[in-house]
PDB file of C-alpha atoms in Angstrom:
ATOM      1  CA  MET A 224       0.066  -0.173  -0.155  1.00 66.00           C
ATOM      2  CA  SER A 225       1.353   3.448  -1.283  1.00 89.00           C
ATOM      3  CA  LEU A 226       1.637   6.595   1.673  1.00 92.00           C
ATOM      4  CA  LEU A 227      -0.797   8.379   0.034  1.00 93.00           C
ATOM      5  CA  LEU A 228      -3.492   4.922   0.829  1.00 94.00           C
ATOM      6  CA  ASP A 229      -2.226   4.458   4.013  1.00 93.00           C
ATOM      7  CA  GLU A 230      -2.539   8.389   5.195  1.00 95.00           C
ATOM      8  CA  ILE A 231      -6.700   7.780   3.591  1.00 95.00           C
ATOM      9  CA  ALA A 232      -7.325   5.232   6.023  1.00 95.00           C
ATOM     10  CA  LEU A 233      -6.586   7.217   8.975  1.00 95.00           C
ATOM     11  CA  ALA A 234      -8.523  10.335   7.540  1.00 97.00           C
ATOM     12  CA  THR A 235     -11.275   8.039   6.872  1.00 97.00           C
ATOM     13  CA  ALA A 236     -10.372   7.709  11.011  1.00 97.00           C
ATOM     14  CA  ARG A 237     -10.679  10.723  11.717  1.00 96.00           C
ATOM     15  CA  LEU A 238     -13.515  12.001   9.870  1.00 97.00           C
ATOM     16  CA  ALA A 239     -16.156   9.275  11.138  1.00 97.00           C
ATOM     17  CA  GLU A 240     -14.964   9.476  14.824  1.00 95.00           C
ATOM     18  CA  ALA A 241     -15.674  13.762  13.642  1.00 95.00           C
ATOM     19  CA  GLY A 242     -19.482  12.359  12.113  1.00 94.00           C
ATOM     20  CA  VAL A 243     -19.186  13.392   8.814  1.00 95.00           C
ATOM     21  CA  PRO A 244     -21.667  10.707   6.817  1.00 92.00           C
ATOM     22  CA  SER A 245     -19.324  10.293   4.075  1.00 94.00           C
ATOM     23  CA  PRO A 246     -15.659   9.395   4.964  1.00 97.00           C
ATOM     24  CA  ARG A 247     -14.209   7.940   3.041  1.00 97.00           C
ATOM     25  CA  THR A 248     -15.834   8.984  -0.007  1.00 96.00           C
ATOM     26  CA  ASP A 249     -14.569  12.512   1.606  1.00 97.00           C
ATOM     27  CA  ALA A 250     -11.112  11.874   2.374  1.00 97.00           C
ATOM     28  CA  GLU A 251     -10.400   9.754  -1.014  1.00 96.00           C
ATOM     29  CA  GLU A 252     -11.742  13.981  -2.504  1.00 96.00           C
ATOM     30  CA  ILE A 253      -9.858  15.367  -0.421  1.00 97.00           C
ATOM     31  CA  ALA A 254      -6.788  13.321  -1.429  1.00 97.00           C
ATOM     32  CA  ALA A 255      -7.622  13.433  -4.794  1.00 96.00           C
ATOM     33  CA  PHE A 256      -8.519  17.144  -5.010  1.00 96.00           C
ATOM     34  CA  VAL A 257      -4.435  18.341  -3.337  1.00 96.00           C
ATOM     35  CA  HIS A 258      -3.143  15.587  -5.550  1.00 96.00           C
ATOM     36  CA  GLY A 259      -4.467  16.451  -9.089  1.00 94.00           C
ATOM     37  CA  VAL A 260      -5.687  13.329  -9.857  1.00 95.00           C
ATOM     38  CA  ARG A 261      -8.897  11.531 -10.218  1.00 93.00           C
ATOM     39  CA  ARG A 262      -9.960   8.969  -6.962  1.00 92.00           C
ATOM     40  CA  GLY A 263      -9.811   6.031  -9.532  1.00 91.00           C
ATOM     41  CA  GLN A 264      -5.856   7.401  -9.585  1.00 94.00           C
ATOM     42  CA  LEU A 265      -5.165   7.873  -6.346  1.00 94.00           C
ATOM     43  CA  HIS A 266      -2.699   4.131  -6.023  1.00 92.00           C
ATOM     44  CA  THR A 267      -0.723   6.232  -8.305  1.00 93.00           C
ATOM     45  CA  VAL A 268       0.566   9.001  -6.680  1.00 94.00           C
ATOM     46  CA  LYS A 269       4.179   7.870  -5.457  1.00 93.00           C
ATOM     47  CA  ASP A 270       5.103   8.153  -1.984  1.00 93.00           C
ATOM     48  CA  ALA A 271       7.461  10.767  -2.350  1.00 93.00           C
ATOM     49  CA  ASP A 272       4.773  13.008  -4.160  1.00 93.00           C
ATOM     50  CA  PHE A 273       2.321  12.885  -0.933  1.00 93.00           C
ATOM     51  CA  ASP A 274       1.134  16.151  -0.036  1.00 94.00           C
ATOM     52  CA  ALA A 275       0.785  16.823   3.488  1.00 92.00           C
ATOM     53  CA  LEU A 276      -2.096  19.516   2.035  1.00 95.00           C
ATOM     54  CA  PHE A 277      -3.816  16.693   2.296  1.00 96.00           C
ATOM     55  CA  TRP A 278      -4.022  16.731   6.250  1.00 96.00           C
ATOM     56  CA  GLU A 279      -5.122  20.719   5.730  1.00 96.00           C
ATOM     57  CA  GLY A 280      -7.684  19.754   3.916  1.00 97.00           C
ATOM     58  CA  ILE A 281      -9.101  16.814   6.302  1.00 97.00           C
ATOM     59  CA  ALA A 282      -8.813  19.315   9.722  1.00 97.00           C
ATOM     60  CA  ARG A 283     -11.446  21.610   7.448  1.00 97.00           C
ATOM     61  CA  ARG A 284     -14.195  18.992   7.016  1.00 96.00           C
ATOM     62  CA  GLU A 285     -12.941  17.360  10.567  1.00 95.00           C
ATOM     63  CA  ALA A 286     -14.246  20.753  11.416  1.00 95.00           C
ATOM     64  CA  ARG A 287     -17.728  19.840   9.167  1.00 95.00           C
ATOM     65  CA  GLU A 288     -16.636  22.654   6.546  1.00 95.00           C
ATOM     66  CA  PRO A 289     -18.236  21.303   3.601  1.00 96.00           C
ATOM     67  CA  LEU A 290     -16.158  19.236   0.986  1.00 96.00           C
ATOM     68  CA  GLN A 291     -17.788  21.370  -1.886  1.00 96.00           C
ATOM     69  CA  HIS A 292     -16.180  24.691  -0.218  1.00 96.00           C
ATOM     70  CA  ILE A 293     -12.739  22.576   0.541  1.00 96.00           C
ATOM     71  CA  THR A 294     -12.245  21.219  -3.346  1.00 96.00           C
ATOM     72  CA  GLY A 295     -14.107  24.744  -4.468  1.00 95.00           C
ATOM     73  CA  ARG A 296     -16.458  21.503  -6.662  1.00 95.00           C
ATOM     74  CA  ALA A 297     -19.873  20.859  -6.315  1.00 96.00           C
ATOM     75  CA  PHE A 298     -21.195  17.896  -8.665  1.00 95.00           C
ATOM     76  CA  PHE A 299     -24.253  18.062 -10.060  1.00 97.00           C
ATOM     77  CA  ARG A 300     -26.178  15.696 -12.271  1.00 96.00           C
ATOM     78  CA  TYR A 301     -23.596  15.791 -15.379  1.00 94.00           C
ATOM     79  CA  LEU A 302     -21.374  18.387 -13.884  1.00 96.00           C
ATOM     80  CA  SER A 303     -19.066  20.260 -11.858  1.00 95.00           C
ATOM     81  CA  LEU A 304     -19.782  23.336 -10.249  1.00 97.00           C
ATOM     82  CA  GLU A 305     -17.529  26.214  -8.862  1.00 97.00           C
ATOM     83  CA  VAL A 306     -18.575  27.024  -5.583  1.00 97.00           C
ATOM     84  CA  GLY A 307     -17.849  28.082  -2.411  1.00 95.00           C
ATOM     85  CA  PRO A 308     -18.674  30.719   0.165  1.00 94.00           C
ATOM     86  CA  GLY A 309     -21.961  32.598   0.046  1.00 94.00           C
ATOM     87  CA  VAL A 310     -23.608  29.966  -2.165  1.00 96.00           C
ATOM     88  CA  PHE A 311     -26.198  27.017  -1.673  1.00 95.00           C
ATOM     89  CA  VAL A 312     -24.003  23.991  -2.163  1.00 95.00           C
ATOM     90  CA  PRO A 313     -26.635  22.127  -4.431  1.00 95.00           C
ATOM     91  CA  ARG A 314     -27.726  18.527  -2.626  1.00 91.00           C
ATOM     92  CA  PRO A 315     -28.153  15.082  -4.642  1.00 91.00           C
ATOM     93  CA  GLU A 316     -32.508  15.297  -4.104  1.00 92.00           C
ATOM     94  CA  THR A 317     -32.431  18.874  -5.699  1.00 96.00           C
ATOM     95  CA  GLU A 318     -30.670  16.356  -9.246  1.00 97.00           C
ATOM     96  CA  VAL A 319     -34.829  14.386  -8.540  1.00 97.00           C
ATOM     97  CA  VAL A 320     -36.105  17.916  -8.916  1.00 97.00           C
ATOM     98  CA  ALA A 321     -34.493  19.036 -11.876  1.00 98.00           C
ATOM     99  CA  GLY A 322     -34.809  14.966 -13.431  1.00 97.00           C
ATOM    100  CA  TRP A 323     -38.365  15.641 -13.238  1.00 98.00           C
ATOM    101  CA  ALA A 324     -38.380  18.943 -15.407  1.00 98.00           C
ATOM    102  CA  ILE A 325     -36.001  17.649 -18.290  1.00 98.00           C
ATOM    103  CA  ASP A 326     -38.068  14.437 -19.051  1.00 97.00           C
ATOM    104  CA  ARG A 327     -41.236  16.783 -19.165  1.00 97.00           C
ATOM    105  CA  LEU A 328     -39.638  19.420 -21.809  1.00 97.00           C
ATOM    106  CA  ARG A 329     -38.501  16.265 -23.620  1.00 95.00           C
ATOM    107  CA  GLU A 330     -42.179  14.823 -24.131  1.00 95.00           C
ATOM    108  CA  MET A 331     -43.091  18.351 -25.010  1.00 94.00           C
ATOM    109  CA  ASP A 332     -43.643  19.151 -28.812  1.00 89.00           C
ATOM    110  CA  VAL A 333     -42.055  22.512 -28.405  1.00 93.00           C
ATOM    111  CA  ALA A 334     -38.591  22.829 -31.409  1.00 90.00           C
ATOM    112  CA  SER A 335     -36.737  25.249 -27.874  1.00 95.00           C
ATOM    113  CA  PRO A 336     -38.215  25.834 -24.688  1.00 97.00           C
ATOM    114  CA  THR A 337     -38.162  28.735 -22.340  1.00 98.00           C
ATOM    115  CA  VAL A 338     -37.493  27.440 -19.375  1.00 98.00           C
ATOM    116  CA  VAL A 339     -37.179  30.692 -15.882  1.00 98.00           C
ATOM    117  CA  ASP A 340     -35.088  28.609 -12.916  1.00 98.00           C
ATOM    118  CA  LEU A 341     -36.311  30.688  -9.934  1.00 98.00           C
ATOM    119  CA  GLY A 342     -33.193  31.307  -7.572  1.00 97.00           C
ATOM    120  CA  THR A 343     -30.935  29.859  -9.160  1.00 98.00           C
ATOM    121  CA  GLY A 344     -28.152  30.092  -6.636  1.00 97.00           C
ATOM    122  CA  SER A 345     -25.024  27.955  -8.296  1.00 97.00           C
ATOM    123  CA  GLY A 346     -26.779  27.732 -11.839  1.00 98.00           C
ATOM    124  CA  ALA A 347     -27.012  23.810 -11.199  1.00 98.00           C
ATOM    125  CA  ILE A 348     -30.364  23.631 -11.976  1.00 98.00           C
ATOM    126  CA  ALA A 349     -31.011  25.667 -15.031  1.00 98.00           C
ATOM    127  CA  LEU A 350     -27.135  24.029 -16.375  1.00 98.00           C
ATOM    128  CA  SER A 351     -28.503  20.484 -16.696  1.00 98.00           C
ATOM    129  CA  ILE A 352     -31.596  21.841 -18.718  1.00 97.00           C
ATOM    130  CA  ALA A 353     -29.501  23.492 -20.696  1.00 97.00           C
ATOM    131  CA  GLN A 354     -27.238  20.528 -21.138  1.00 96.00           C
ATOM    132  CA  GLU A 355     -29.584  17.787 -21.192  1.00 97.00           C
ATOM    133  CA  VAL A 356     -32.003  19.172 -23.237  1.00 96.00           C
ATOM    134  CA  ALA A 357     -31.431  19.995 -27.242  1.00 89.00           C
ATOM    135  CA  LEU A 358     -31.880  23.697 -27.473  1.00 93.00           C
ATOM    136  CA  ALA A 359     -33.628  24.763 -24.214  1.00 96.00           C
ATOM    137  CA  ARG A 360     -33.231  28.212 -23.930  1.00 97.00           C
ATOM    138  CA  VAL A 361     -33.037  28.928 -20.010  1.00 98.00           C
ATOM    139  CA  HIS A 362     -33.238  32.183 -18.319  1.00 98.00           C
ATOM    140  CA  ALA A 363     -31.629  32.114 -14.526  1.00 98.00           C
ATOM    141  CA  VAL A 364     -32.667  34.716 -11.653  1.00 98.00           C
ATOM    142  CA  GLU A 365     -30.637  35.125  -8.987  1.00 98.00           C
ATOM    143  CA  ILE A 366     -30.771  38.496  -6.624  1.00 97.00           C
ATOM    144  CA  ASP A 367     -28.489  38.183  -4.288  1.00 96.00           C
ATOM    145  CA  PRO A 368     -24.843  39.230  -5.216  1.00 97.00           C
ATOM    146  CA  ASP A 369     -22.641  37.251  -4.005  1.00 96.00           C
ATOM    147  CA  ALA A 370     -24.961  33.219  -5.624  1.00 97.00           C
ATOM    148  CA  TYR A 371     -25.051  35.800  -8.963  1.00 98.00           C
ATOM    149  CA  GLY A 372     -21.222  36.291  -9.297  1.00 97.00           C
ATOM    150  CA  TRP A 373     -20.693  32.050  -8.528  1.00 97.00           C
ATOM    151  CA  ALA A 374     -23.743  31.357 -11.544  1.00 97.00           C
ATOM    152  CA  LYS A 375     -21.978  33.969 -13.576  1.00 97.00           C
ATOM    153  CA  ARG A 376     -18.961  32.269 -13.132  1.00 97.00           C
ATOM    154  CA  ASN A 377     -20.300  28.485 -13.405  1.00 97.00           C
ATOM    155  CA  ILE A 378     -22.877  29.727 -16.956  1.00 97.00           C
ATOM    156  CA  SER A 379     -19.883  31.374 -18.529  1.00 96.00           C
ATOM    157  CA  GLU A 380     -18.067  28.039 -18.570  1.00 95.00           C
ATOM    158  CA  LEU A 381     -20.659  25.624 -18.920  1.00 96.00           C
ATOM    159  CA  GLY A 382     -24.006  27.490 -19.533  1.00 89.00           C
ATOM    160  CA  GLN A 383     -23.405  27.178 -23.778  1.00 86.00           C
ATOM    161  CA  GLY A 384     -24.284  30.843 -25.095  1.00 89.00           C
ATOM    162  CA  ARG A 385     -28.213  29.086 -23.943  1.00 92.00           C
ATOM    163  CA  VAL A 386     -28.962  30.651 -20.396  1.00 97.00           C
ATOM    164  CA  THR A 387     -29.083  33.997 -20.005  1.00 97.00           C
ATOM    165  CA  LEU A 388     -28.972  35.478 -15.904  1.00 98.00           C
ATOM    166  CA  HIS A 389     -30.633  37.486 -15.059  1.00 98.00           C
ATOM    167  CA  PRO A 390     -29.938  40.393 -10.957  1.00 98.00           C
ATOM    168  CA  GLU A 391     -34.046  40.295 -10.679  1.00 97.00           C
ATOM    169  CA  ASP A 392     -35.567  39.108  -7.931  1.00 96.00           C
ATOM    170  CA  LEU A 393     -38.582  35.681  -7.948  1.00 96.00           C
ATOM    171  CA  ALA A 394     -41.117  37.739  -7.203  1.00 96.00           C
ATOM    172  CA  GLU A 395     -41.227  40.672 -10.161  1.00 95.00           C
ATOM    173  CA  ALA A 396     -38.784  38.502 -12.457  1.00 97.00           C
ATOM    174  CA  LEU A 397     -38.896  38.061 -16.498  1.00 98.00           C
ATOM    175  CA  ARG A 398     -42.560  40.794 -17.082  1.00 97.00           C
ATOM    176  CA  GLU A 399     -41.957  41.025 -20.665  1.00 97.00           C
ATOM    177  CA  MET A 400     -41.813  37.202 -21.209  1.00 98.00           C
ATOM    178  CA  ASN A 401     -45.535  37.358 -18.838  1.00 98.00           C
ATOM    179  CA  GLY A 402     -47.205  34.061 -21.246  1.00 97.00           C
ATOM    180  CA  THR A 403     -44.506  32.387 -22.539  1.00 97.00           C
ATOM    181  CA  VAL A 404     -42.797  29.931 -20.701  1.00 98.00           C
ATOM    182  CA  ASP A 405     -42.935  26.735 -20.820  1.00 98.00           C
ATOM    183  CA  LEU A 406     -41.546  25.497 -17.446  1.00 98.00           C
ATOM    184  CA  VAL A 407     -40.803  27.021 -14.182  1.00 98.00           C
ATOM    185  CA  ILE A 408     -38.857  25.533 -11.997  1.00 98.00           C
ATOM    186  CA  SER A 409     -37.359  26.317  -8.114  1.00 98.00           C
ATOM    187  CA  ASN A 410     -35.662  25.521  -5.245  1.00 97.00           C
ATOM    188  CA  PRO A 411     -36.078  29.017  -3.362  1.00 97.00           C
ATOM    189  CA  PRO A 412     -35.408  29.100   0.553  1.00 95.00           C
ATOM    190  CA  TYR A 413     -38.356  27.383   2.774  1.00 94.00           C
ATOM    191  CA  ILE A 414     -36.768  26.393   5.766  1.00 89.00           C
ATOM    192  CA  PRO A 415     -39.371  27.997   8.823  1.00 86.00           C
ATOM    193  CA  PRO A 416     -37.849  30.956  10.650  1.00 82.00           C
ATOM    194  CA  GLY A 417     -36.633  29.483  14.254  1.00 76.00           C
ATOM    195  CA  SER A 418     -36.144  26.382  13.026  1.00 80.00           C
ATOM    196  CA  ILE A 419     -31.794  24.995  12.903  1.00 75.00           C
ATOM    197  CA  PRO A 420     -30.888  22.332  10.685  1.00 76.00           C
ATOM    198  CA  ARG A 421     -29.363  19.726  11.618  1.00 77.00           C
ATOM    199  CA  HIS A 422     -26.112  19.591   9.334  1.00 85.00           C
ATOM    200  CA  PRO A 423     -23.523  21.833  10.601  1.00 89.00           C
ATOM    201  CA  GLU A 424     -22.699  21.854   7.271  1.00 88.00           C
ATOM    202  CA  VAL A 425     -26.127  23.293   6.544  1.00 88.00           C
ATOM    203  CA  ARG A 426     -26.374  25.203   9.278  1.00 88.00           C
ATOM    204  CA  ASP A 427     -23.254  27.334   9.381  1.00 88.00           C
ATOM    205  CA  TYR A 428     -21.898  27.540   5.810  1.00 90.00           C
ATOM    206  CA  ASP A 429     -24.868  27.833   3.591  1.00 90.00           C
ATOM    207  CA  PRO A 430     -25.987  31.453   3.179  1.00 91.00           C
ATOM    208  CA  ALA A 431     -28.995  32.004   5.347  1.00 88.00           C
ATOM    209  CA  ARG A 432     -30.980  33.628   2.370  1.00 91.00           C
ATOM    210  CA  ALA A 433     -31.041  30.505   0.652  1.00 92.00           C
ATOM    211  CA  LEU A 434     -32.008  28.460   3.323  1.00 91.00           C
ATOM    212  CA  TYR A 435     -34.854  30.013   6.145  1.00 90.00           C
ATOM    213  CA  GLY A 436     -37.992  31.389   4.166  1.00 91.00           C
ATOM    214  CA  SER A 437     -40.637  34.269   5.494  1.00 91.00           C
ATOM    215  CA  GLY A 438     -44.156  34.141   6.574  1.00 91.00           C
ATOM    216  CA  ASN A 439     -44.877  31.544  10.177  1.00 89.00           C
ATOM    217  CA  ASP A 440     -44.071  28.658   8.113  1.00 93.00           C
ATOM    218  CA  GLY A 441     -41.678  29.384   5.633  1.00 94.00           C
ATOM    219  CA  LEU A 442     -43.004  29.092   2.518  1.00 97.00           C
ATOM    220  CA  ASP A 443     -43.594  33.526   1.870  1.00 96.00           C
ATOM    221  CA  GLN A 444     -41.080  32.454  -1.503  1.00 97.00           C
ATOM    222  CA  VAL A 445     -42.893  29.791  -2.326  1.00 97.00           C
ATOM    223  CA  ARG A 446     -45.780  31.545  -2.598  1.00 97.00           C
ATOM    224  CA  ALA A 447     -44.434  33.689  -4.408  1.00 97.00           C
ATOM    225  CA  VAL A 448     -43.005  30.926  -7.338  1.00 98.00           C
ATOM    226  CA  GLU A 449     -45.955  30.471  -7.522  1.00 98.00           C
ATOM    227  CA  ARG A 450     -47.574  33.927  -8.801  1.00 98.00           C
ATOM    228  CA  THR A 451     -44.818  34.463 -10.489  1.00 98.00           C
ATOM    229  CA  ALA A 452     -44.883  31.281 -12.424  1.00 98.00           C
ATOM    230  CA  ARG A 453     -48.909  31.898 -13.086  1.00 97.00           C
ATOM    231  CA  ARG A 454     -48.088  34.886 -14.575  1.00 97.00           C
ATOM    232  CA  LEU A 455     -45.395  33.381 -16.446  1.00 98.00           C
ATOM    233  CA  LEU A 456     -46.266  30.178 -18.207  1.00 98.00           C
ATOM    234  CA  ARG A 457     -48.681  29.563 -21.406  1.00 97.00           C
ATOM    235  CA  PRO A 458     -51.029  27.501 -20.724  1.00 96.00           C
ATOM    236  CA  GLY A 459     -50.270  23.835 -20.640  1.00 96.00           C
ATOM    237  CA  GLY A 460     -47.248  24.893 -19.147  1.00 97.00           C
ATOM    238  CA  PHE A 461     -45.339  23.233 -16.070  1.00 98.00           C
ATOM    239  CA  VAL A 462     -43.810  24.358 -12.575  1.00 98.00           C
ATOM    240  CA  ALA A 463     -42.075  22.204 -10.289  1.00 98.00           C
ATOM    241  CA  VAL A 464     -41.264  23.644  -6.497  1.00 98.00           C
ATOM    242  CA  GLU A 465     -38.584  21.479  -3.936  1.00 97.00           C
ATOM    243  CA  HIS A 466     -39.874  21.916  -0.416  1.00 96.00           C
ATOM    244  CA  ALA A 467     -38.499  20.275   2.895  1.00 92.00           C
ATOM    245  CA  ASP A 468     -40.126  16.617   3.392  1.00 90.00           C
ATOM    246  CA  VAL A 469     -43.105  17.578   6.079  1.00 92.00           C
ATOM    247  CA  GLN A 470     -44.323  20.272   3.512  1.00 95.00           C
ATOM    248  CA  GLY A 471     -45.565  19.241   1.106  1.00 94.00           C
ATOM    249  CA  SER A 472     -49.286  19.243   2.031  1.00 95.00           C
ATOM    250  CA  ALA A 473     -49.127  22.774   2.367  1.00 96.00           C
ATOM    251  CA  VAL A 474     -46.935  22.936  -0.515  1.00 97.00           C
ATOM    252  CA  TYR A 475     -49.836  21.552  -2.862  1.00 97.00           C
ATOM    253  CA  LEU A 476     -52.167  23.892  -0.886  1.00 97.00           C
ATOM    254  CA  ILE A 477     -50.838  26.723  -2.455  1.00 97.00           C
ATOM    255  CA  PHE A 478     -51.315  25.374  -5.862  1.00 97.00           C
ATOM    256  CA  ALA A 479     -54.972  26.337  -6.128  1.00 94.00           C
ATOM    257  CA  GLU A 480     -57.165  24.894  -8.368  1.00 94.00           C
ATOM    258  CA  GLU A 481     -59.269  27.966  -8.659  1.00 94.00           C
ATOM    259  CA  ASN A 482     -55.997  29.990  -9.521  1.00 94.00           C
ATOM    260  CA  GLY A 483     -55.696  27.272 -13.141  1.00 95.00           C
ATOM    261  CA  TRP A 484     -53.310  24.918 -11.871  1.00 97.00           C
ATOM    262  CA  ARG A 485     -53.986  21.373 -12.737  1.00 96.00           C
ATOM    263  CA  ASP A 486     -52.422  17.874 -11.979  1.00 96.00           C
ATOM    264  CA  VAL A 487     -50.709  18.876  -8.285  1.00 97.00           C
ATOM    265  CA  ARG A 488     -49.167  16.047  -7.417  1.00 97.00           C
ATOM    266  CA  VAL A 489     -46.459  15.737  -4.499  1.00 97.00           C
ATOM    267  CA  GLN A 490     -42.824  14.654  -5.729  1.00 97.00           C
ATOM    268  CA  GLN A 491     -41.016  11.917  -3.589  1.00 94.00           C
ATOM    269  CA  ASP A 492     -36.953  12.055  -3.945  1.00 91.00           C
ATOM    270  CA  LEU A 493     -34.939   8.719  -3.681  1.00 89.00           C
ATOM    271  CA  THR A 494     -35.340   8.410  -0.204  1.00 90.00           C
ATOM    272  CA  ARG A 495     -39.709   8.151  -0.414  1.00 92.00           C
ATOM    273  CA  ARG A 496     -40.093  11.394   0.605  1.00 93.00           C
ATOM    274  CA  ASP A 497     -41.907  14.587   0.319  1.00 95.00           C
ATOM    275  CA  ARG A 498     -40.038  16.990  -1.975  1.00 96.00           C
ATOM    276  CA  PHE A 499     -41.317  18.919  -4.673  1.00 97.00           C
ATOM    277  CA  VAL A 500     -44.939  19.557  -5.910  1.00 98.00           C
ATOM    278  CA  THR A 501     -46.017  20.017  -9.481  1.00 98.00           C
ATOM    279  CA  ALA A 502     -48.269  21.598 -11.673  1.00 98.00           C
ATOM    280  CA  ARG A 503     -49.809  21.985 -15.499  1.00 97.00           C
ATOM    281  CA  PHE A 504     -51.190  25.637 -15.301  1.00 97.00           C
ATOM    282  CA  GLY A 505     -54.359  25.742 -17.553  1.00 89.00           C
ATOM    283  CA  GLN A 506     -55.659  23.486 -20.850  1.00 67.00           C
ATOM    284  CA  GLU A 507     -53.519  23.439 -23.567  1.00 51.00           C
TER     285      GLU A 507
END
């Protein structure tokens, strides 16, 4: 066994003791990042090339700093995104939301569908749709200046010229596009005020503006998404909104039939928890 693999084994034990959920994976990711190789190539790093900066990264992860802040990258579906302080780190649960939207767009009889991502953060959802749906035209909306900066970097690198970034509030965004959009998608802030996220990576490092919704139930931003989607969508267009696993029923009721919503569904993530609500606007 090489020196690096020995050190990874020791680091794995340290991270496990610190309560890190995926200690081996994280130790290997940090090792790969520090040594400039892929995880599958760690065994090729010569003993003489071992970099002690590996242990600096392990100490940061042991303190529960997000892995993505240490490496500067977050993986989302088929993308590698730049992330860091000031932007929400995209989660695997949101990949399911994006996947649902991608499936609907592929089923549409629309040559070049128009999509709006409200509160894009790092740009993860918008960029995934642009990458996976041929000829989609995606508009990403983000008002927070820190998150906007990260989204701009990612869109410049990965947007293929088909993602347009707008520095607007999701409640007022893109009025010039009213009635023309095929799909609206959003992962807005929804944690109720006063609630404390369980994981320190979220609680201590993700920006509060991306986490905590307003209103007694935390769902005022979801209500704003509903109003904006109702304004933007063409008849027959779709909306998908992420929420906490205990909010499915409450978000379902926000998309009321009297406001034109049809086929409202609470959708589950891969762990079979309620994760997002989808609906169709009006009739085709």
